[in-house]
XYZ file of C-alpha atoms in Angstrom:
146
model
C -0.137 -0.029 -0.026
C 1.429 3.210 -0.710
C 0.079 7.074 -0.813
C 1.027 9.388 -3.824
C 1.133 13.276 -3.792
C 1.973 15.475 -6.520
C 2.776 19.248 -6.799
C 3.717 21.558 -9.175
C 6.821 24.020 -7.938
C 7.529 26.735 -10.427
C 11.269 26.595 -9.907
C 13.979 24.401 -11.727
C 14.521 20.850 -10.195
C 17.967 21.658 -8.965
C 16.219 24.292 -6.589
C 13.608 21.860 -5.484
C 16.570 19.247 -4.836
C 18.708 21.425 -2.856
C 15.841 22.316 -0.683
C 15.399 18.957 0.724
C 18.922 17.798 0.394
C 20.798 21.109 2.062
C 20.394 21.545 5.803
C 20.492 25.251 5.453
C 16.909 25.379 3.570
C 14.796 22.487 5.320
C 13.941 24.615 8.020
C 12.130 27.184 5.986
C 9.513 24.551 4.754
C 9.381 21.420 6.841
C 11.696 20.031 9.775
C 13.210 22.570 12.190
C 16.808 21.433 11.313
C 18.698 18.599 9.449
C 21.824 17.452 11.156
C 23.428 16.892 7.437
C 23.261 17.098 3.651
C 21.366 14.186 2.765
C 23.744 11.978 0.956
C 23.537 8.230 -0.233
C 24.040 6.161 2.497
C 23.939 8.619 5.613
C 21.487 8.564 8.479
C 20.423 11.973 8.738
C 18.774 13.292 12.271
C 15.812 15.773 11.483
C 14.215 17.824 14.589
C 10.976 19.305 14.587
C 10.937 21.510 17.822
C 7.183 22.634 17.464
C 6.321 18.868 18.568
C 9.535 18.143 20.575
C 10.072 15.347 17.938
C 13.433 13.876 16.817
C 13.803 11.234 14.121
C 16.335 9.662 12.098
C 16.060 8.817 8.436
C 18.246 6.594 6.328
C 18.659 7.937 2.846
C 18.613 4.687 0.692
C 19.261 6.611 -2.772
C 19.878 10.062 -4.393
C 19.919 11.205 -8.087
C 20.954 14.629 -8.092
C 18.018 16.870 -9.104
C 15.845 14.128 -10.020
C 15.316 11.448 -6.844
C 15.678 11.020 -2.767
C 14.634 7.777 -1.197
C 14.701 7.343 2.552
C 13.330 5.101 5.252
C 11.796 6.257 8.527
C 9.847 5.002 11.215
C 10.367 2.316 14.040
C 11.712 -1.011 12.284
C 8.214 -2.914 12.741
C 6.458 -0.008 11.032
C 9.502 1.410 8.741
C 8.324 3.060 5.452
C 9.900 4.290 2.555
C 9.617 7.545 1.120
C 10.577 8.414 -2.536
C 10.544 12.106 -3.575
C 10.928 11.957 -7.350
C 11.553 15.632 -9.371
C 10.607 15.884 -12.815
C 11.685 19.323 -14.633
C 8.679 20.229 -16.853
C 10.392 23.468 -18.541
C 12.934 25.932 -17.334
C 11.055 27.619 -14.315
C 8.690 24.614 -13.392
C 8.846 21.112 -11.826
C 6.562 18.611 -10.285
C 7.434 16.744 -7.190
C 5.886 13.602 -6.518
C 6.083 12.079 -2.883
C 5.560 8.295 -2.674
C 5.292 6.815 0.732
C 4.827 2.872 1.120
C 5.029 -0.107 3.359
C 1.549 0.896 4.617
C 0.097 -2.353 6.560
C -2.886 -3.287 4.707
C -4.041 -5.450 7.404
C -4.189 -2.649 9.974
C -7.591 -1.723 11.233
C -6.568 2.121 11.504
C -5.127 1.983 7.682
C -7.774 4.571 6.422
C -6.955 7.261 9.357
C -3.240 6.778 8.745
C -3.238 7.231 5.044
C -5.865 10.166 5.257
C -3.263 11.563 8.223
C -0.111 10.827 5.986
C -1.820 12.399 3.166
C -2.580 15.801 4.826
C 1.247 16.083 6.137
C 2.532 15.636 2.568
C 0.235 17.937 1.391
C 1.004 20.532 3.871
C 4.650 19.689 3.871
C 4.602 20.347 -0.151
C 2.547 23.904 0.266
C 4.953 25.084 2.676
C 7.755 24.199 -0.020
C 5.982 25.900 -2.910
C 5.629 28.912 -0.494
C 9.179 28.910 0.617
C 10.548 28.484 -3.129
C 8.180 30.553 -5.221
C 7.299 33.092 -2.594
C 10.333 33.325 0.036
C 7.874 32.161 2.662
C 9.344 30.891 5.940
C 6.798 30.899 8.321
C 4.245 28.472 6.877
C 5.734 25.320 8.468
C 5.192 26.349 12.059
C 1.399 26.956 11.220
C 0.312 23.542 11.374
C -0.849 22.304 14.697
C -1.876 18.883 15.717
C -3.559 16.994 18.709
C -0.449 14.629 20.070
């Protein structure tokens, strides 16, 4: 089972790619901070200060300006996320996020898929605001009951 989310970003693929892999950028649209550049084979620590959360991701594949794949979550419920960037013109790219390895037998699967989709749509909205308009404050706006 997988969850797919797509957005058009009016920026070239290299700018979209660097927003994720460069620790200086990620705090402007997604996590508060990233411990290091996202390179294949690395384990990167991400912080989300608003939720007092810290998690590690394992970067399993990187194709510069095209693709980033990583694993996250506890070993018993680890998901793979693949971010694909397709440049459609000189100043536009389609970004697709696919999260997979959901347990199809989980009685809460529908809730988890909807919650997961909400998170990806929000993150991509923040990315669009950051890259296209320089807005860096959107990511702190989403508040969920924890």
